[in-house]
Amino acid sequence: MPERKRRLVTRRLSEMLREVQQKRNTAEDESTLPANGAGNETYHYDKLKQMPLSASLAQNIAVLKRIFVDSPGFNVREFLVAGKIPVAAVFVKGMVDTLLVSANILRPLMHYTRDEPVPQGKGLLEIVQFAGITTVPVRTRDTIGEIVRDVLEGGVVLLLDQESRALSAEVTGFQTRSIEEPVSESVVRGPREGFTESLAHGLSLVQRRLKSPNLAVENHFLGRETHTQVSVLYIKGLVNPEHLAELNRRLKRIGDNIDGVLESSYIEEMIADRPLSPFPQALNTERPDRVVAALLEGRIAILLENTPFALVVPFEFQALMHASEDYYQNYWFATAIRILRYVALTIALIGPAVYVAITTFHQEMLPEVLLFQVVAARQGIPFPAVIEMLLIDYAFELLREAGIRLPRPVGQAVSIVGALVIGQAAIQAGLTSPLAVIVVAVTGIASFVVPVFSMAFTLRLIRFPLTILGGMLGLYGVIAGVLAIVIHMAGLRTLGLPYLGGVTPLHVSDLKDSVVRFPWWAMRGRPHELSKRNRQRQTPDLKPRPESRK
Amino acid sequence: MNYAISIVLATAILFVPSITAQHARQDAWLSLLLAGAFGALVTYIAVRLALRFPGETVVQYTPRVLGPVLGKLVGFIYVYYYLFVAYFVQREFSELINAAYLSRTPMIVIICVLTLLAVYVLYQGLEVLCRVNTVVLWSMIGAIFLIIMLGIKEVRLEAFLPILENGPGPVILGAVTPGSWFGETTVILMLMPFILATDQPRMVKFNLLAVLVLFLVLEMIVVAAVGQFGAAQAATKLFPTLSLARHVDIPALPIFSRQDAVFMAFWVAGMLFKLTTFFYAGTLGLAQWLNLKDYRPLILPLAVVITALSFQAWVDITELKSFSGEVFPFAISFVQFILTGLILGVAVIRGIRPQPGKGGEV
C-alpha cells in the first residue's frame, strides 16, 4: 500500500513538472520582452515597473530568467506547496540567508498540513501569506520591476501559478561589519557606536536613540545601476518643511540620472548650493549620536546603504568646529577646547602665510629680540622665505599622504625618514631654517585639531595660495586672501541656510552654542534660522538649585 | 546701522585726527562735536527722503521729482558722487599701504587686489556685502578700542588746554571735513529699497544711532591722538591712527607691542566695505540711470574706469591730503546736504508720492 501510494505521488509529480516545462517552453516564445539579441538586453526599473506579472507561473519564470540570464547567483527554486501546487521561489544566492529560506519558507510550505484543501489559483496567495511562510516582513508585488528589485536587494520572491501577484519575503543574509567605534570621530567620553555600511544598522542606531513616532523617514533610490537606498531622516514638527522639500527636490533630480552612488560624498556634491566651493556643504559624520543631536535641532540627516558616513544638512560653519564630545564634557572645558580649536583654525589657515609675510616684508613688526633670532636663523638659506615655506609644507603634506595610504609597518618607516630627513638633515644642510620647520609642524598639528575632516582638507588646500599671497604682497596679501574667504563664506548657503548663520544674520541666543558652549540648562532655544516654528528646546526653568529656594 | 558706521569709519579714522587738528589744534574734539551734529542733520534729511520713496532709489525718483531733464542730470550727479567716493577710497587706501607697509610694491597692484575683492562681492550681491560687514564691523571697533586702551596711559590732558585759544573760527573749519564724512550715510538713498519693509520705519532711529556710535569712536581716536602726540604732531602726521597703533608699547609683553598688524587687518576690511558700498551704489545707480535690468554687466567696466580715475585724479599723497581737506568736503557736502535737501523740499512742495507698485529692481 505505501509503496503504491509513493509510486502514485511520483507519477503525479513528474506529470506536473512536465506540464510546467511545456508551458514554459511555449511561454518563452510569447514572452512580452523585446527579443533583440537575447542575453544582451539591458533593463531599467522604470520600464520594468510598468510591466505587470502574468497569471502564468511558467511565463513569469521565463521572463525573470531572461532578465537575469547572466546574473551572478540567480536561482529559481521550484517546489510544491503541500505536495500538490507548484510554486517557484526566486532569489540571489549570497544575498539571502539560505538557512532562513529553507526554515521559514520552503519547509512550512512543503509540509503544509491543514484540514481544508489548498486551493489552486484564487486564494492560494492569502493562505501562503497568512498561514504559510513565517518570515517577518512579507509584501505582495504585482510588477516585474518590483520583483527584480526585491530579488536584487536580498529578498525571496514567491511566484504562484494562476496568480498575477507575487509574495516577497525579506530574508537578507549577506555579511556586514559589526558595529564598532567610529575611526574618524573617536571620543573619550560618549557613546562609542558608529554607523556601519549597513543602512538597516544605521536606522536602528538612530531609532534606538530617538524613540519617538515623530521620527520620519523618506526613502529615495539613487543610481541607475547601483540603485542605492538613501534614507532621509527628520523629526516631524521640528524640521523646516521648506528645507525638507528642497532636499527631496534635489535628491529627485539625482534620481536615476547618475549611474551609481557609492558614498555619501556623491550626494554631497550633487546637492551643493555652490558646486564650485572648496568648503564642505554637507556635514558628514559616522556618529549616530551626532545625527540625533542634529535631528533634534531641526536638521535633516541622510543615511545611505554601503557607507558609514551620514550627511547632515543644512548646517552652519560653526558646526564644523564642534565635536560631539563637546556636549558630553564639562561646559567650561568644552568652551576652552572650542577656543583652542578656533585658534588652531587660524594658525592652520594663515600660519605659514604670516611667517612668510613678516620675514619678507614686515621685519619691523617683530620685537627686537625675536627679530635677531629670525634673521640669524635665516642666514645663508638659499631660498626666499616663500619658496622655503612651500617646500617644507609640501614635504609635510607628502609625508602625511604617504602615511595614510601605506600599510602600517611601512608607514612607520616613512615617518622616521621624514622626521630625520626633514627635521634634521634639511636644517643641517642649510636648506631651511629651523623656524620654518617649526611653523610647518605647528600648522600641521593645528590642522588636525579641526574636528571635521572635510573642513581640515579645505584648510590644507587654502593654505597654499595664502602662503603665495603672503610672499607676494605681505600681510596685505594675507588679509586680502582671508577677506576673500570670508566673502566667499558669507555667500555660501546649505539648503538655503546661510553658512555663517548665528553670526550673520546675528542671533545672540544662537551664540550660546558657538565658540562657547553654554550648559544644557541654559540652551533653551533651537538654532534660530532652522526652527522658526518650534523654537523652544526645553522649559526655561531647568537650572538646578536647592529645593528650598524655588 | 552697522552699515553706516563701518563705511564712514573706515576712511574717517585715517585722516580725521590730523585734518581736524590742523585747523582746530587742541580743540579738535570740539570740532568733532559740531561735525557730528551736522552729520546727524544730513542723515536725518537723507533718511526722510529715502523713506518718502521706500521702494525706489534716488536715481529712479529724481526724474519725477525734478522733471525728466533736470532729474536725469541730478541722478547722474548722484551716480558720479558714489563712484567718486569709491575711487577716492581706492587711492587713499593704496597710498597708506604704499607709505606704511609696501613701499616698493607698485600702487596698481595694491589697488587691483582691493578692487578685485570688491568686484567679487558685487557679483554676489548686496546680501553678501551686508553679511561680511556685520562680521567685520564689530571686530573693527573692538580693535580700535584695544589700540586706544593700550595707549591710554600716555594721554596727557594738558594737551587739550587752553580751550578755544583762537576763538570758534578754527573749530568750525576743522569740523568741515569730518562733517562731510559723517554725511556719507546718504548712501542710504540707494539702499532703502532693499531694507525689509518692516525695518524701514526704524531707519531714522538706526541711522542716527549709527552717527552717534561713529561720533563716539572718532572722538576717542581724536582724543587719543591729540592727547598722546600733542596737537602739533597730530596735525603733521600722515596717518595718526596708524601711528597710535605703532605707538603701543607694553614692556612686559614685547610681542604685543606693535599693533599695526591688527590695525591693518581691520582697516583693510573697513576700506574694502566702504569701497564696495559706494561702488555698489554707483553701479546700481548707473544701471538704473540707463534703465538696465541688471547691474552685473557694468561691474567690470566700471571697476576699470574707477581704477584708472583713482590714478589720474591726484598726483601724490600730499595733493590727496590737501584735496580731502579743502575740496572733497565741500564737493560731497553739496551732494549730501544741498541736493538731497533740494529733492526732499521739491518732493514735499509738489506733493510727489511714490508710484504704487514700483519697487527697486536689482
mmCIF file with all atom_site columns, N, CA, C and O in Angstrom, chain A residues 531-545:
data_model
loop_
_atom_site.group_PDB
_atom_site.id
_atom_site.type_symbol
_atom_site.label_atom_id
_atom_site.label_alt_id
_atom_site.label_comp_id
_atom_site.label_asym_id
_atom_site.label_entity_id
_atom_site.label_seq_id
_atom_site.pdbx_PDB_ins_code
_atom_site.Cartn_x
_atom_site.Cartn_y
_atom_site.Cartn_z
_atom_site.occupancy
_atom_site.B_iso_or_equiv
_atom_site.pdbx_formal_charge
_atom_site.auth_seq_id
_atom_site.auth_comp_id
_atom_site.auth_asym_id
_atom_site.auth_atom_id
_atom_site.pdbx_PDB_model_num
ATOM 1  N N  . SER A 1 531 ? 14.678 76.568 12.992 1.00 0.00 ? 531 SER A N  1
ATOM 2  C CA . SER A 1 531 ? 13.404 76.114 13.528 1.00 0.00 ? 531 SER A CA 1
ATOM 3  C C  . SER A 1 531 ? 12.568 77.314 13.873 1.00 0.00 ? 531 SER A C  1
ATOM 4  O O  . SER A 1 531 ? 12.456 77.679 15.029 1.00 0.00 ? 531 SER A O  1
ATOM 5  N N  . LYS A 1 532 ? 12.010 77.917 12.870 1.00 0.00 ? 532 LYS A N  1
ATOM 6  C CA . LYS A 1 532 ? 11.213 79.106 13.154 1.00 0.00 ? 532 LYS A CA 1
ATOM 7  C C  . LYS A 1 532 ? 9.893  78.724 13.812 1.00 0.00 ? 532 LYS A C  1
ATOM 8  O O  . LYS A 1 532 ? 9.301  79.513 14.524 1.00 0.00 ? 532 LYS A O  1
ATOM 9  N N  . ARG A 1 533 ? 9.454  77.488 13.561 1.00 0.00 ? 533 ARG A N  1
ATOM 10 C CA . ARG A 1 533 ? 8.150  77.108 14.100 1.00 0.00 ? 533 ARG A CA 1
ATOM 11 C C  . ARG A 1 533 ? 8.224  76.619 15.536 1.00 0.00 ? 533 ARG A C  1
ATOM 12 O O  . ARG A 1 533 ? 7.297  76.767 16.301 1.00 0.00 ? 533 ARG A O  1
ATOM 13 N N  . ASN A 1 534 ? 9.327  75.993 15.878 1.00 0.00 ? 534 ASN A N  1
ATOM 14 C CA . ASN A 1 534 ? 9.402  75.343 17.182 1.00 0.00 ? 534 ASN A CA 1
ATOM 15 C C  . ASN A 1 534 ? 10.719 75.708 17.843 1.00 0.00 ? 534 ASN A C  1
ATOM 16 O O  . ASN A 1 534 ? 11.674 74.962 17.811 1.00 0.00 ? 534 ASN A O  1
ATOM 17 N N  . ARG A 1 535 ? 10.738 76.870 18.424 1.00 0.00 ? 535 ARG A N  1
ATOM 18 C CA . ARG A 1 535 ? 11.995 77.401 18.912 1.00 0.00 ? 535 ARG A CA 1
ATOM 19 C C  . ARG A 1 535 ? 12.434 76.769 20.224 1.00 0.00 ? 535 ARG A C  1
ATOM 20 O O  . ARG A 1 535 ? 13.601 76.614 20.500 1.00 0.00 ? 535 ARG A O  1
ATOM 21 N N  . GLN A 1 536 ? 11.461 76.438 21.061 1.00 0.00 ? 536 GLN A N  1
ATOM 22 C CA . GLN A 1 536 ? 11.762 76.064 22.438 1.00 0.00 ? 536 GLN A CA 1
ATOM 23 C C  . GLN A 1 536 ? 12.323 74.651 22.506 1.00 0.00 ? 536 GLN A C  1
ATOM 24 O O  . GLN A 1 536 ? 11.683 73.702 22.064 1.00 0.00 ? 536 GLN A O  1
ATOM 25 N N  . ARG A 1 537 ? 13.494 74.517 23.084 1.00 0.00 ? 537 ARG A N  1
ATOM 26 C CA . ARG A 1 537 ? 14.084 73.193 23.214 1.00 0.00 ? 537 ARG A CA 1
ATOM 27 C C  . ARG A 1 537 ? 13.696 72.554 24.544 1.00 0.00 ? 537 ARG A C  1
ATOM 28 O O  . ARG A 1 537 ? 13.502 71.360 24.631 1.00 0.00 ? 537 ARG A O  1
ATOM 29 N N  . GLN A 1 538 ? 13.581 73.363 25.546 1.00 0.00 ? 538 GLN A N  1
ATOM 30 C CA . GLN A 1 538 ? 13.257 72.832 26.869 1.00 0.00 ? 538 GLN A CA 1
ATOM 31 C C  . GLN A 1 538 ? 12.583 73.923 27.692 1.00 0.00 ? 538 GLN A C  1
ATOM 32 O O  . GLN A 1 538 ? 12.613 75.088 27.320 1.00 0.00 ? 538 GLN A O  1
ATOM 33 N N  . THR A 1 539 ? 12.024 73.544 28.822 1.00 0.00 ? 539 THR A N  1
ATOM 34 C CA . THR A 1 539 ? 11.378 74.562 29.641 1.00 0.00 ? 539 THR A CA 1
ATOM 35 C C  . THR A 1 539 ? 12.435 75.467 30.247 1.00 0.00 ? 539 THR A C  1
ATOM 36 O O  . THR A 1 539 ? 13.561 75.037 30.510 1.00 0.00 ? 539 THR A O  1
ATOM 37 N N  . PRO A 1 540 ? 12.097 76.726 30.460 1.00 0.00 ? 540 PRO A N  1
ATOM 38 C CA . PRO A 1 540 ? 13.098 77.714 30.850 1.00 0.00 ? 540 PRO A CA 1
ATOM 39 C C  . PRO A 1 540 ? 13.749 77.449 32.201 1.00 0.00 ? 540 PRO A C  1
ATOM 40 O O  . PRO A 1 540 ? 14.902 77.783 32.400 1.00 0.00 ? 540 PRO A O  1
ATOM 41 N N  . ASP A 1 541 ? 13.022 76.854 33.116 1.00 0.00 ? 541 ASP A N  1
ATOM 42 C CA . ASP A 1 541 ? 13.498 76.861 34.499 1.00 0.00 ? 541 ASP A CA 1
ATOM 43 C C  . ASP A 1 541 ? 14.174 75.550 34.868 1.00 0.00 ? 541 ASP A C  1
ATOM 44 O O  . ASP A 1 541 ? 13.769 74.869 35.787 1.00 0.00 ? 541 ASP A O  1
ATOM 45 N N  . LEU A 1 542 ? 15.252 75.217 34.180 1.00 0.00 ? 542 LEU A N  1
ATOM 46 C CA . LEU A 1 542 ? 15.854 73.919 34.437 1.00 0.00 ? 542 LEU A CA 1
ATOM 47 C C  . LEU A 1 542 ? 17.148 73.995 35.230 1.00 0.00 ? 542 LEU A C  1
ATOM 48 O O  . LEU A 1 542 ? 17.749 72.986 35.550 1.00 0.00 ? 542 LEU A O  1
ATOM 49 N N  . LYS A 1 543 ? 17.575 75.196 35.534 1.00 0.00 ? 543 LYS A N  1
ATOM 50 C CA . LYS A 1 543 ? 18.843 75.317 36.245 1.00 0.00 ? 543 LYS A CA 1
ATOM 51 C C  . LYS A 1 543 ? 18.710 74.681 37.626 1.00 0.00 ? 543 LYS A C  1
ATOM 52 O O  . LYS A 1 543 ? 17.820 75.042 38.391 1.00 0.00 ? 543 LYS A O  1
ATOM 53 N N  . PRO A 1 544 ? 19.574 73.738 37.942 1.00 0.00 ? 544 PRO A N  1
ATOM 54 C CA . PRO A 1 544 ? 19.440 73.064 39.239 1.00 0.00 ? 544 PRO A CA 1
ATOM 55 C C  . PRO A 1 544 ? 19.728 74.020 40.385 1.00 0.00 ? 544 PRO A C  1
ATOM 56 O O  . PRO A 1 544 ? 20.656 74.828 40.297 1.00 0.00 ? 544 PRO A O  1
ATOM 57 N N  . ARG A 1 545 ? 18.922 73.954 41.418 1.00 0.00 ? 545 ARG A N  1
ATOM 58 C CA . ARG A 1 545 ? 19.180 74.771 42.600 1.00 0.00 ? 545 ARG A CA 1
ATOM 59 C C  . ARG A 1 545 ? 18.485 74.105 43.782 1.00 0.00 ? 545 ARG A C  1
ATOM 60 O O  . ARG A 1 545 ? 17.592 73.270 43.565 1.00 0.00 ? 545 ARG A O  1
#
